[in-house]
XYZ file of C-alpha atoms in Angstrom:
107
model
C 82.717 106.829 104.034
C 82.607 105.173 107.437
C 81.635 107.369 110.350
C 81.906 106.855 114.072
C 78.987 107.810 116.267
C 81.028 107.878 119.476
C 83.990 110.203 119.982
C 87.246 108.727 118.802
C 89.678 107.626 121.513
C 93.000 109.432 121.890
C 95.840 108.113 119.783
C 98.672 106.283 121.543
C 101.211 106.551 118.736
C 103.620 109.459 118.454
C 104.513 109.335 114.753
C 101.885 110.687 112.369
C 101.889 107.711 110.005
C 101.549 105.348 112.963
C 98.650 107.489 114.188
C 97.063 107.164 110.764
C 97.431 103.374 110.839
C 96.075 103.235 114.392
C 92.960 105.233 113.488
C 92.318 103.240 110.305
C 92.534 99.986 112.243
C 90.313 101.300 115.025
C 87.652 102.128 112.432
C 88.081 98.697 110.762
C 89.044 99.947 107.318
C 90.555 97.375 104.968
C 94.285 96.683 104.767
C 94.326 97.942 101.166
C 92.740 101.228 102.258
C 95.324 101.538 105.022
C 98.149 100.973 102.554
C 96.746 103.499 100.083
C 96.078 106.190 102.702
C 99.534 105.795 104.254
C 101.061 106.057 100.771
C 99.238 109.318 99.986
C 99.815 110.972 103.347
C 103.517 110.031 103.167
C 103.697 111.477 99.628
C 101.980 114.667 100.825
C 104.441 115.065 103.708
C 107.448 114.425 101.445
C 106.101 116.787 98.789
C 106.250 119.569 101.372
C 109.757 118.848 102.592
C 108.819 116.603 105.522
C 106.920 119.385 107.309
C 104.363 118.295 109.895
C 100.899 118.197 108.272
C 99.390 120.210 111.146
C 101.445 123.179 109.906
C 100.104 122.863 106.354
C 96.909 124.448 105.092
C 94.656 124.670 102.083
C 97.278 126.127 99.747
C 99.633 123.208 100.447
C 96.887 120.636 99.917
C 95.870 122.342 96.676
C 99.496 122.467 95.521
C 99.927 118.735 96.168
C 96.695 117.770 94.423
C 97.488 120.074 91.490
C 100.942 118.515 91.208
C 99.374 115.052 91.106
C 96.960 116.065 88.357
C 99.216 118.296 86.267
C 102.725 116.922 86.714
C 102.182 113.273 87.586
C 99.108 113.055 85.319
C 97.288 110.697 87.705
C 93.833 109.433 86.821
C 90.702 110.956 88.314
C 90.202 107.934 90.576
C 93.788 108.156 91.844
C 93.350 111.879 92.475
C 90.158 111.188 94.430
C 91.913 108.490 96.455
C 94.660 110.949 97.433
C 92.015 113.512 98.396
C 90.107 110.915 100.442
C 93.318 110.005 102.277
C 93.960 113.645 103.172
C 90.337 114.174 104.239
C 90.548 111.135 106.510
C 93.932 112.152 107.881
C 92.983 115.723 108.737
C 89.517 114.809 110.011
C 90.092 111.555 111.902
C 93.770 111.705 112.885
C 94.547 115.385 113.393
C 90.891 116.020 114.393
C 90.963 119.283 112.503
C 87.770 120.734 111.117
C 88.836 122.042 107.751
C 85.771 123.068 105.757
C 88.020 124.217 102.906
C 89.330 120.681 102.518
C 85.873 119.388 101.619
C 85.787 121.686 98.583
C 89.285 121.004 97.254
C 89.367 118.749 94.240
C 85.624 118.129 94.180
C 84.952 120.172 91.076
């Protein structure tokens, strides 16, 4: 995972998915990574009835990841990609320190 040594600049975008794209581009992630992360964060938001992700916590993340694994029957690599997208989004876009998120889906 890419890390920034300097503090991240404030985001100029207002919409959360635009903020996600802005941060990914600032950190020079690939276009394919951007597309995948936007897909998973959008799916997460839609799964929870278009609620703002800042209002969602560990139980909502677990519910989404469980739904992917149990209902959608996604592969392990797809599940990990969705988790990575949420980790990036909460950590780098919302700048939220969520230690519980590190443990979700890593078993």
